[in-house]
Amino acid sequence: MKVTGDQALVKKINTSIALEAIQLHAPISRAQVASMTGLNKATVSNLVNELLEQQLVLEIGPGQSSGGRKPLMLLFNRHAGYTIGIELGIGSFTAILCDLSGQIVLEEANIPIRSNESEHVIDSLCDTITALRSQAPSAPYGTIGIGIGAPGMVDEEGNVLFAPNLGWRNVALKRAIEERFPGAIVTVDNEARAGAIGEWEYGAGEKAQHLVYISAGAGIGTGTIIGGELFKGAYGYSGEMGHMTIEANGRKCSCGNRGCWELYASEKAIAEAGKNVSYHSLEEIMQAAEQDEPNALHTLHQIGEYLGVGIANIINTFNPELVIIGNKLTQAERWIRKPLLRTVQQRTLQSHQHGLQIHFSSLQQRSTVLGAANQVIQLFVGRTKVSV
Amino acid sequence: MKVTGDQALVKKINTSIALEAIQLHAPISRAQVASMTGLNKATVSNLVNELLEQQLVLEIGPGQSSGGRKPLMLLFNRHAGYTIGIELGIGSFTAILCDLSGQIVLEEANIPIRSNESEHVIDSLCDTITALRSQAPSAPYGTIGIGIGAPGMVDEEGNVLFAPNLGWRNVALKRAIEERFPGAIVTVDNEARAGAIGEWEYGAGEKAQHLVYISAGAGIGTGTIIGGELFKGAYGYSGEMGHMTIEANGRKCSCGNRGCWELYASEKAIAEAGKNVSYHSLEEIMQAAEQDEPNALHTLHQIGEYLGVGIANIINTFNPELVIIGNKLTQAERWIRKPLLRTVQQRTLQSHQHGLQIHFSSLQQRSTVLGAANQVIQLFVGRTKVSV
DNA sequence: CATTGTAAATTTAGAGCATAAATAAAGTTG
DNA sequence: CAACTTTATTTATGCTCTAAATTTACAATG
């Protein structure tokens, strides 16, 4: 959005800075916030007092003195409001209610979807949202909003442009939810991008300024965080790296391209490799791998290698500190991990390997719901940044 | 940089907004600037008057009245200062002196470099810089700085971390130049990233908010502009997309990886394809192609196709509005163009093709020098942006 | 236990900037 | 030439940050 500078903007920026310092370093005193952020003590006092009035911050009494007056310690009031996070999957969805620090209060996992018809799905989502809202603890701001991670391309207005697994085209999901819950903050984003935020804020991504999250399931989606911010790309719907070519003359993909990464490194690879054997799902092949069946082991190893090929490309493109692999394929970490790491090591520039870490998701299927919820929280607290 | 909000920041933001409006829409009146930017008329008047004092803006007298008082038209004073842009190549470098709007005043093209030894190269650069500075027209701010585009990985401090074609490792190029020209603004960036800025500001990239520049020469480098800003990536030196794998089991690359894009879509592909024929350079193969030699034509077509494969990956990753192909291979546009476009069309998602344009560089080898010069100009005028 | 020193938080006074409204300047138009 | 328009500046006001002074609250010390 086009923004000009005025005093309100200054205050917004500084409030955001102060609140973030409190969130990250609680319990913390006003004086510490001032010295840490570079803001003037008086400014911090003013801003904090307003945040106290708004109940976004709590004073929990005096802390340890360091030779003088005891500081009054501050906490981010994670119970000021609650938010709902939803991961829309294939055949089912998962919804959570969490507080402003991402602590899950209620969870409704794997609610089946009977029909992929968008109206039906939206009805179903709304029923669950209503149920969660009614069970939410009372809070100054109540349930502030609903964040949704959807499988497919989502534009900046929250329209699901294309979701092949749901058979959706141009579904105005955000608007539909907003209409049902007037006043609520609603966000809709791609499932992998929400997952990236989830891992970054609450999972394996702690503190990393630059990370890439790879959602490897029925296909491959990616979410990228650069400089502590979600990388939006042009028009807001980049991230179709699952359709990056890694075999120029490879198999035909449903997207029209050939040799797409997700053909070789997602569940799609199982069905393909198993054409002559009888593996049709990740579950099946994992069972077989447990029995040390050579075919299953080989297929899983190959998936690991191909995941590594794509990850190497991502590393060369974005040079992140951290790559996190999430979604269903993490269940096969045992078999995938080694070939994946070896491939990445072989295929990336030495200089990019420096300080690079590769992790599997630590949130166990909760990356997306938490990330979706976090997107609402970010809007609620009004995070604002300046680049010079 | 970590920034807190104060009045100085507000002024900086608004000055930047006003100046940009004048640069882009000159000649323009104060009133137009105000209505265009959303700034208050009084604010614009104040800021413009300061810019006039600073000689960054000129008043060129009254314009056409639209029914009332004639507006006083404003121009960006492109002669307020001059800047030097340098493209460091292999075996030679090119330097220009240009005004603040990128108009080239002096050009020293293809100055040979006798030895790649960094000290020698730096000496040589400094000689040319000194010569250009001494010939620069007199201006309020004189020659404000030096921008350099270097072939290789450059970090945010202007250190050339790795430039295989020069045999450089960890050369503190920016600091070296700064020491020789105290007070000058010095920037050092990767050649392709500078090229992206050059094309965006002065070339085929006009007005596009999201573009990718592909520098196809001895290797492949890329520069990406997203949301009107150079995409820096983690640590500032992303963009090694030339080493993206497009043939998982392809040829070995000097970077350690296999099947890197630049092996198939840069000059490297000529040497390789020509192992049994006698093409060793772009010039040779183009001569042969002029004579319709089938081998040459086939090789060039293939290069076009492989360029398309990589570009398709980039499109899926960044979803830009505009892709610009620059550097040496543009000379072979005649032969490359068609297979390239066809391949991209075949390999990208329909939704991404919507509104996508693919151009060849319009600046003819000047993308990088102009982009490098522009980086200095940007710092000089202090462009500042806010994201909400 | 009163004194001294220190740290935290608040108050005060001052300055910078943007803005709306009023005013001035310089046109056009019938 | 009077009425209307548009452009630019001036004025008065409000908001925010900041430095410095002040208040508050505690620790250490003889």
mmCIF file of C-alpha atoms in Angstrom, chain B residues 20-334:
data_model
loop_
_atom_site.group_PDB
_atom_site.id
_atom_site.type_symbol
_atom_site.label_atom_id
_atom_site.label_comp_id
_atom_site.label_asym_id
_atom_site.label_seq_id
_atom_site.Cartn_x
_atom_site.Cartn_y
_atom_site.Cartn_z
ATOM 1 C CA GLU B 20 10.219 10.452 -7.114
ATOM 2 C CA ALA B 21 6.988 11.979 -8.377
ATOM 3 C CA ILE B 22 8.948 14.832 -9.915
ATOM 4 C CA GLN B 23 11.490 12.485 -11.487
ATOM 5 C CA LEU B 24 8.826 10.306 -13.031
ATOM 6 C CA HIS B 25 6.343 12.926 -14.165
ATOM 7 C CA ALA B 26 8.396 16.020 -14.931
ATOM 8 C CA PRO B 27 7.493 18.671 -15.795
ATOM 9 C CA ILE B 28 5.004 18.757 -12.977
ATOM 10 C CA SER B 29 3.542 21.389 -10.655
ATOM 11 C CA ARG B 30 3.484 21.352 -6.880
ATOM 12 C CA ALA B 31 -0.273 20.916 -6.942
ATOM 13 C CA GLN B 32 -0.007 17.885 -9.170
ATOM 14 C CA VAL B 33 2.610 16.354 -6.919
ATOM 15 C CA ALA B 34 0.289 16.855 -3.978
ATOM 16 C CA SER B 35 -2.743 15.272 -5.574
ATOM 17 C CA MET B 36 -0.682 12.467 -7.050
ATOM 18 C CA THR B 37 1.105 11.469 -3.865
ATOM 19 C CA GLY B 38 -1.593 12.179 -1.322
ATOM 20 C CA LEU B 39 0.657 14.640 0.480
ATOM 21 C CA ASN B 40 -0.750 17.926 1.630
ATOM 22 C CA LYS B 41 -0.227 20.930 -0.653
ATOM 23 C CA ALA B 42 1.604 22.805 2.071
ATOM 24 C CA THR B 43 3.852 19.824 2.734
ATOM 25 C CA VAL B 44 4.732 19.566 -0.912
ATOM 26 C CA SER B 45 5.470 23.278 -1.106
ATOM 27 C CA ASN B 46 7.830 23.032 1.842
ATOM 28 C CA LEU B 47 9.620 19.963 0.601
ATOM 29 C CA VAL B 48 9.911 21.297 -2.925
ATOM 30 C CA ASN B 49 11.365 24.553 -1.699
ATOM 31 C CA GLU B 50 14.023 22.653 0.196
ATOM 32 C CA LEU B 51 14.744 20.553 -2.859
ATOM 33 C CA LEU B 52 15.102 23.772 -4.842
ATOM 34 C CA GLU B 53 17.607 25.062 -2.292
ATOM 35 C CA GLN B 54 19.475 21.794 -2.544
ATOM 36 C CA GLN B 55 19.440 22.226 -6.320
ATOM 37 C CA LEU B 56 17.955 18.790 -6.767
ATOM 38 C CA VAL B 57 14.908 20.315 -8.414
ATOM 39 C CA LEU B 58 14.559 23.187 -10.863
ATOM 40 C CA GLU B 59 11.682 25.548 -11.504
ATOM 41 C CA ILE B 60 11.324 26.071 -15.235
ATOM 42 C CA GLY B 61 8.590 28.701 -15.150
ATOM 43 C CA PRO B 62 4.846 28.662 -15.678
ATOM 44 C CA GLY B 63 3.022 25.896 -17.488
ATOM 45 C CA GLN B 64 -0.397 25.674 -19.113
ATOM 46 C CA SER B 65 -3.221 27.009 -17.018
ATOM 47 C CA SER B 66 -6.276 24.831 -16.642
ATOM 48 C CA GLY B 67 -8.623 27.667 -15.820
ATOM 49 C CA GLY B 68 -6.808 29.382 -12.979
ATOM 50 C CA ARG B 69 -3.382 30.450 -11.918
ATOM 51 C CA LYS B 70 -0.615 29.021 -14.032
ATOM 52 C CA PRO B 71 1.341 26.272 -12.299
ATOM 53 C CA LEU B 72 5.080 26.615 -11.767
ATOM 54 C CA MET B 73 6.562 23.593 -13.413
ATOM 55 C CA LEU B 74 9.266 21.569 -11.707
ATOM 56 C CA LEU B 75 12.017 19.407 -13.113
ATOM 57 C CA PHE B 76 14.370 16.979 -11.490
ATOM 58 C CA ASN B 77 17.786 18.591 -11.830
ATOM 59 C CA ARG B 78 19.648 15.795 -13.491
ATOM 60 C CA HIS B 79 22.764 17.925 -13.671
ATOM 61 C CA ALA B 80 23.021 18.393 -9.919
ATOM 62 C CA GLY B 81 25.719 15.751 -9.916
ATOM 63 C CA TYR B 82 27.316 13.015 -11.963
ATOM 64 C CA THR B 83 28.057 9.434 -11.199
ATOM 65 C CA ILE B 84 30.342 6.763 -12.534
ATOM 66 C CA GLY B 85 29.143 3.281 -13.416
ATOM 67 C CA ILE B 86 31.480 0.399 -14.073
ATOM 68 C CA GLU B 87 30.979 -3.095 -15.382
ATOM 69 C CA LEU B 88 33.851 -5.319 -14.482
ATOM 70 C CA GLY B 89 34.075 -8.048 -17.077
ATOM 71 C CA ILE B 90 36.476 -10.768 -17.992
ATOM 72 C CA GLY B 91 39.587 -9.340 -19.585
ATOM 73 C CA SER B 92 38.127 -5.864 -19.758
ATOM 74 C CA PHE B 93 35.867 -3.378 -18.091
ATOM 75 C CA THR B 94 33.550 -0.602 -19.196
ATOM 76 C CA ALA B 95 33.026 2.678 -17.390
ATOM 77 C CA ILE B 96 30.594 5.495 -17.946
ATOM 78 C CA LEU B 97 29.975 8.905 -16.520
ATOM 79 C CA CYS B 98 26.299 9.800 -16.413
ATOM 80 C CA ASP B 99 24.020 12.409 -14.943
ATOM 81 C CA LEU B 100 21.429 11.753 -12.283
ATOM 82 C CA SER B 101 18.870 10.640 -14.841
ATOM 83 C CA GLY B 102 21.173 8.052 -16.357
ATOM 84 C CA GLN B 103 22.119 10.053 -19.433
ATOM 85 C CA ILE B 104 25.566 8.948 -20.466
ATOM 86 C CA VAL B 105 28.067 11.788 -20.813
ATOM 87 C CA LEU B 106 31.287 9.886 -21.292
ATOM 88 C CA GLU B 107 31.970 6.262 -22.001
ATOM 89 C CA GLU B 108 35.143 4.227 -21.849
ATOM 90 C CA ALA B 109 34.213 0.866 -23.266
ATOM 91 C CA ASN B 110 36.174 -2.374 -23.092
ATOM 92 C CA ILE B 111 39.289 -1.163 -21.376
ATOM 93 C CA PRO B 112 41.560 -4.200 -21.346
ATOM 94 C CA ILE B 113 42.730 -5.729 -18.096
ATOM 95 C CA ARG B 114 46.209 -7.196 -18.394
ATOM 96 C CA SER B 115 46.257 -9.191 -15.203
ATOM 97 C CA ASN B 116 43.405 -10.428 -13.056
ATOM 98 C CA GLU B 117 45.410 -9.757 -9.925
ATOM 99 C CA SER B 118 43.041 -7.792 -7.766
ATOM 100 C CA GLU B 119 45.466 -5.000 -6.940
ATOM 101 C CA HIS B 120 46.239 -4.482 -10.568
ATOM 102 C CA VAL B 121 42.578 -4.439 -11.521
ATOM 103 C CA ILE B 122 41.773 -1.962 -8.772
ATOM 104 C CA ASP B 123 44.607 0.307 -9.887
ATOM 105 C CA SER B 124 43.313 0.177 -13.401
ATOM 106 C CA LEU B 125 39.755 0.956 -12.305
ATOM 107 C CA CYS B 126 40.982 3.878 -10.255
ATOM 108 C CA ASP B 127 42.928 5.334 -13.171
ATOM 109 C CA THR B 128 39.794 5.332 -15.285
ATOM 110 C CA ILE B 129 37.683 6.710 -12.468
ATOM 111 C CA THR B 130 40.166 9.545 -11.999
ATOM 112 C CA ALA B 131 40.137 10.280 -15.704
ATOM 113 C CA LEU B 132 36.338 10.372 -15.858
ATOM 114 C CA ARG B 133 36.073 12.528 -12.775
ATOM 115 C CA SER B 134 38.455 15.063 -14.205
ATOM 116 C CA GLN B 135 36.346 15.314 -17.345
ATOM 117 C CA ALA B 136 33.019 15.567 -15.542
ATOM 118 C CA PRO B 137 31.070 18.792 -16.082
ATOM 119 C CA SER B 138 31.031 21.048 -13.074
ATOM 120 C CA ALA B 139 27.952 20.514 -10.948
ATOM 121 C CA PRO B 140 26.692 21.469 -7.500
ATOM 122 C CA TYR B 141 27.502 18.059 -6.118
ATOM 123 C CA GLY B 142 30.311 17.164 -8.505
ATOM 124 C CA THR B 143 30.846 13.454 -9.085
ATOM 125 C CA ILE B 144 28.877 11.893 -6.283
ATOM 126 C CA GLY B 145 30.092 8.337 -6.470
ATOM 127 C CA ILE B 146 31.089 5.151 -8.195
ATOM 128 C CA GLY B 147 28.933 2.086 -8.780
ATOM 129 C CA ILE B 148 30.473 -1.211 -9.793
ATOM 130 C CA GLY B 149 28.940 -4.395 -11.151
ATOM 131 C CA ALA B 150 31.241 -7.366 -10.686
ATOM 132 C CA PRO B 151 31.026 -10.901 -12.102
ATOM 133 C CA GLY B 152 30.559 -13.120 -9.088
ATOM 134 C CA MET B 153 29.173 -13.253 -5.604
ATOM 135 C CA VAL B 154 29.171 -9.979 -3.748
ATOM 136 C CA ASP B 155 28.064 -9.537 -0.156
ATOM 137 C CA GLU B 156 26.284 -6.580 1.355
ATOM 138 C CA GLU B 157 29.528 -4.927 2.392
ATOM 139 C CA GLY B 158 30.729 -4.840 -1.195
ATOM 140 C CA ASN B 159 33.203 -7.680 -0.819
ATOM 141 C CA VAL B 160 33.637 -9.871 -3.861
ATOM 142 C CA LEU B 161 33.404 -13.224 -2.142
ATOM 143 C CA PHE B 162 33.977 -15.383 -5.140
ATOM 144 C CA ALA B 163 34.514 -14.528 -8.792
ATOM 145 C CA PRO B 164 35.781 -17.619 -10.583
ATOM 146 C CA ASN B 165 36.296 -15.842 -13.901
ATOM 147 C CA LEU B 166 38.613 -13.348 -12.260
ATOM 148 C CA GLY B 167 40.106 -15.849 -9.864
ATOM 149 C CA TRP B 168 39.081 -13.632 -6.962
ATOM 150 C CA ARG B 169 38.201 -14.657 -3.442
ATOM 151 C CA ASN B 170 37.290 -12.216 -0.707
ATOM 152 C CA VAL B 171 38.384 -9.013 -2.353
ATOM 153 C CA ALA B 172 37.227 -5.961 -0.389
ATOM 154 C CA LEU B 173 36.527 -4.040 -3.551
ATOM 155 C CA LYS B 174 34.195 -1.458 -2.118
ATOM 156 C CA ARG B 175 36.549 -0.522 0.693
ATOM 157 C CA ALA B 176 39.490 -0.312 -1.680
ATOM 158 C CA ILE B 177 37.696 2.162 -3.925
ATOM 159 C CA GLU B 178 36.382 4.146 -0.984
ATOM 160 C CA GLU B 179 39.899 4.555 0.306
ATOM 161 C CA ARG B 180 41.084 5.962 -2.990
ATOM 162 C CA PHE B 181 38.159 8.366 -3.345
ATOM 163 C CA PRO B 182 37.245 9.584 0.103
ATOM 164 C CA GLY B 183 33.789 11.046 0.367
ATOM 165 C CA ALA B 184 32.475 9.327 -2.730
ATOM 166 C CA ILE B 185 29.478 7.002 -2.481
ATOM 167 C CA VAL B 186 30.685 3.583 -3.579
ATOM 168 C CA THR B 187 28.505 0.581 -4.330
ATOM 169 C CA VAL B 188 29.573 -2.871 -5.453
ATOM 170 C CA ASP B 189 27.062 -5.445 -6.522
ATOM 171 C CA ASN B 190 26.762 -8.457 -8.718
ATOM 172 C CA GLU B 191 26.785 -7.727 -12.444
ATOM 173 C CA ALA B 192 23.374 -9.286 -13.107
ATOM 174 C CA ARG B 193 21.697 -7.526 -10.228
ATOM 175 C CA ALA B 194 23.063 -4.209 -11.368
ATOM 176 C CA GLY B 195 21.847 -5.128 -14.853
ATOM 177 C CA ALA B 196 18.354 -5.745 -13.504
ATOM 178 C CA ILE B 197 18.305 -2.268 -12.023
ATOM 179 C CA GLY B 198 19.638 -0.782 -15.240
ATOM 180 C CA GLU B 199 16.954 -2.370 -17.353
ATOM 181 C CA TRP B 200 14.288 -1.510 -14.868
ATOM 182 C CA GLU B 201 15.180 2.156 -14.616
ATOM 183 C CA TYR B 202 16.358 2.906 -18.101
ATOM 184 C CA GLY B 203 15.667 -0.013 -20.372
ATOM 185 C CA ALA B 204 13.066 -2.555 -21.329
ATOM 186 C CA GLY B 205 11.814 -2.750 -17.779
ATOM 187 C CA GLU B 206 10.031 0.562 -17.631
ATOM 188 C CA LYS B 207 7.339 0.676 -15.004
ATOM 189 C CA ALA B 208 7.243 -3.085 -14.354
ATOM 190 C CA GLN B 209 6.963 -3.716 -10.638
ATOM 191 C CA HIS B 210 8.259 -7.248 -10.911
ATOM 192 C CA LEU B 211 10.956 -8.245 -13.324
ATOM 193 C CA VAL B 212 13.751 -10.735 -13.690
ATOM 194 C CA TYR B 213 16.881 -9.929 -15.646
ATOM 195 C CA ILE B 214 18.891 -12.790 -17.017
ATOM 196 C CA SER B 215 22.475 -12.081 -17.852
ATOM 197 C CA ALA B 216 23.435 -14.780 -20.324
ATOM 198 C CA GLY B 217 27.084 -14.643 -21.302
ATOM 199 C CA ALA B 218 30.015 -16.775 -20.251
ATOM 200 C CA GLY B 219 27.688 -18.070 -17.551
ATOM 201 C CA ILE B 220 24.236 -17.101 -16.355
ATOM 202 C CA GLY B 221 23.502 -14.610 -13.641
ATOM 203 C CA THR B 222 20.142 -13.271 -12.591
ATOM 204 C CA GLY B 223 18.789 -10.163 -10.955
ATOM 205 C CA THR B 224 15.265 -9.902 -9.623
ATOM 206 C CA ILE B 225 13.153 -6.874 -8.899
ATOM 207 C CA ILE B 226 10.059 -7.447 -6.822
ATOM 208 C CA GLY B 227 7.649 -4.738 -5.841
ATOM 209 C CA GLY B 228 9.869 -2.084 -7.341
ATOM 210 C CA GLU B 229 12.849 -3.103 -5.241
ATOM 211 C CA LEU B 230 15.895 -5.203 -5.901
ATOM 212 C CA PHE B 231 15.351 -8.555 -4.267
ATOM 213 C CA LYS B 232 18.352 -9.010 -2.040
ATOM 214 C CA GLY B 233 17.785 -12.486 -0.718
ATOM 215 C CA ALA B 234 19.432 -13.746 2.380
ATOM 216 C CA TYR B 235 22.781 -12.135 3.176
ATOM 217 C CA GLY B 236 22.395 -10.107 0.030
ATOM 218 C CA TYR B 237 23.984 -12.506 -2.364
ATOM 219 C CA SER B 238 21.299 -14.716 -3.713
ATOM 220 C CA GLY B 239 20.851 -15.059 -7.412
ATOM 221 C CA GLU B 240 23.053 -17.953 -8.375
ATOM 222 C CA MET B 241 20.249 -19.275 -10.478
ATOM 223 C CA GLY B 242 22.734 -20.114 -13.192
ATOM 224 C CA HIS B 243 23.532 -23.087 -10.996
ATOM 225 C CA MET B 244 19.990 -24.268 -10.759
ATOM 226 C CA THR B 245 19.700 -27.935 -11.742
ATOM 227 C CA ILE B 246 17.622 -28.510 -14.830
ATOM 228 C CA GLU B 247 18.958 -31.959 -15.672
ATOM 229 C CA ALA B 248 19.186 -33.950 -12.469
ATOM 230 C CA ASN B 249 21.604 -36.377 -14.088
ATOM 231 C CA GLY B 250 23.242 -33.911 -16.389
ATOM 232 C CA ARG B 251 26.843 -32.891 -16.949
ATOM 233 C CA LYS B 252 29.191 -32.024 -14.107
ATOM 234 C CA CYS B 253 29.578 -28.347 -13.419
ATOM 235 C CA SER B 254 32.571 -26.557 -11.951
ATOM 236 C CA CYS B 255 30.401 -25.571 -8.993
ATOM 237 C CA GLY B 256 30.163 -29.195 -7.916
ATOM 238 C CA ASN B 257 26.561 -29.655 -8.962
ATOM 239 C CA ARG B 258 25.250 -31.518 -11.981
ATOM 240 C CA GLY B 259 23.056 -30.346 -14.805
ATOM 241 C CA CYS B 260 23.332 -26.639 -14.002
ATOM 242 C CA TRP B 261 21.330 -24.340 -16.194
ATOM 243 C CA GLU B 262 24.327 -22.355 -17.359
ATOM 244 C CA LEU B 263 25.922 -25.461 -18.814
ATOM 245 C CA TYR B 264 23.067 -25.657 -21.306
ATOM 246 C CA ALA B 265 22.066 -22.085 -21.864
ATOM 247 C CA SER B 266 25.171 -19.904 -21.882
ATOM 248 C CA GLU B 267 28.335 -19.750 -23.943
ATOM 249 C CA LYS B 268 29.393 -22.842 -22.069
ATOM 250 C CA ALA B 269 26.885 -24.777 -24.115
ATOM 251 C CA ILE B 270 28.674 -23.828 -27.322
ATOM 252 C CA ALA B 271 32.023 -25.218 -26.322
ATOM 253 C CA GLU B 272 30.345 -28.381 -25.151
ATOM 254 C CA ALA B 273 28.059 -28.911 -28.097
ATOM 255 C CA GLY B 274 30.924 -28.109 -30.393
ATOM 256 C CA LYS B 275 33.265 -30.699 -29.059
ATOM 257 C CA ASN B 276 33.073 -32.575 -32.314
ATOM 258 C CA VAL B 277 32.616 -29.513 -34.516
ATOM 259 C CA SER B 278 34.685 -26.399 -34.454
ATOM 260 C CA TYR B 279 32.663 -23.780 -32.661
ATOM 261 C CA HIS B 280 34.468 -22.361 -29.694
ATOM 262 C CA SER B 281 32.870 -18.998 -29.254
ATOM 263 C CA LEU B 282 29.578 -17.239 -29.735
ATOM 264 C CA GLU B 283 31.088 -15.270 -32.598
ATOM 265 C CA GLU B 284 32.090 -18.421 -34.466
ATOM 266 C CA ILE B 285 28.781 -20.119 -34.088
ATOM 267 C CA MET B 286 26.895 -17.029 -35.146
ATOM 268 C CA GLN B 287 29.023 -16.778 -38.286
ATOM 269 C CA ALA B 288 28.213 -20.375 -39.040
ATOM 270 C CA ALA B 289 24.545 -19.800 -38.377
ATOM 271 C CA GLU B 290 24.568 -16.939 -40.842
ATOM 272 C CA GLN B 291 25.576 -19.548 -43.423
ATOM 273 C CA ASP B 292 22.692 -21.746 -42.265
ATOM 274 C CA GLU B 293 24.988 -24.510 -41.102
ATOM 275 C CA PRO B 294 22.675 -27.075 -39.525
ATOM 276 C CA ASN B 295 24.927 -27.870 -36.597
ATOM 277 C CA ALA B 296 25.217 -24.256 -35.591
ATOM 278 C CA LEU B 297 21.524 -23.650 -35.985
ATOM 279 C CA HIS B 298 20.704 -26.708 -33.964
ATOM 280 C CA THR B 299 23.007 -25.692 -31.151
ATOM 281 C CA LEU B 300 21.582 -22.192 -31.004
ATOM 282 C CA HIS B 301 18.045 -23.517 -31.032
ATOM 283 C CA GLN B 302 18.910 -25.785 -28.183
ATOM 284 C CA ILE B 303 20.381 -22.937 -26.208
ATOM 285 C CA GLY B 304 17.152 -21.059 -26.760
ATOM 286 C CA GLU B 305 15.136 -24.000 -25.527
ATOM 287 C CA TYR B 306 17.246 -24.442 -22.441
ATOM 288 C CA LEU B 307 17.075 -20.750 -21.691
ATOM 289 C CA GLY B 308 13.338 -21.259 -21.845
ATOM 290 C CA VAL B 309 13.471 -24.139 -19.377
ATOM 291 C CA GLY B 310 15.278 -22.038 -16.814
ATOM 292 C CA ILE B 311 13.098 -19.038 -17.441
ATOM 293 C CA ALA B 312 10.050 -21.212 -16.886
ATOM 294 C CA ASN B 313 11.463 -22.166 -13.500
ATOM 295 C CA ILE B 314 12.038 -18.547 -12.674
ATOM 296 C CA ILE B 315 8.524 -17.701 -13.692
ATOM 297 C CA ASN B 316 7.132 -20.429 -11.476
ATOM 298 C CA THR B 317 9.299 -19.209 -8.625
ATOM 299 C CA PHE B 318 8.848 -15.448 -8.871
ATOM 300 C CA ASN B 319 5.909 -14.959 -11.182
ATOM 301 C CA PRO B 320 7.233 -11.689 -12.645
ATOM 302 C CA GLU B 321 5.531 -9.417 -15.144
ATOM 303 C CA LEU B 322 8.580 -9.155 -17.271
ATOM 304 C CA VAL B 323 11.643 -11.225 -18.054
ATOM 305 C CA ILE B 324 14.554 -9.508 -19.766
ATOM 306 C CA ILE B 325 17.376 -11.392 -21.383
ATOM 307 C CA GLY B 326 20.603 -9.468 -21.516
ATOM 308 C CA ASN B 327 24.340 -9.726 -21.981
ATOM 309 C CA LYS B 328 26.222 -11.395 -24.794
ATOM 310 C CA LEU B 329 23.687 -13.983 -25.876
ATOM 311 C CA THR B 330 21.246 -11.282 -26.916
ATOM 312 C CA GLN B 331 23.420 -10.976 -30.014
ATOM 313 C CA ALA B 332 22.014 -14.302 -31.098
ATOM 314 C CA GLU B 333 18.418 -13.214 -30.537
ATOM 315 C CA ARG B 334 17.539 -14.048 -34.155
#
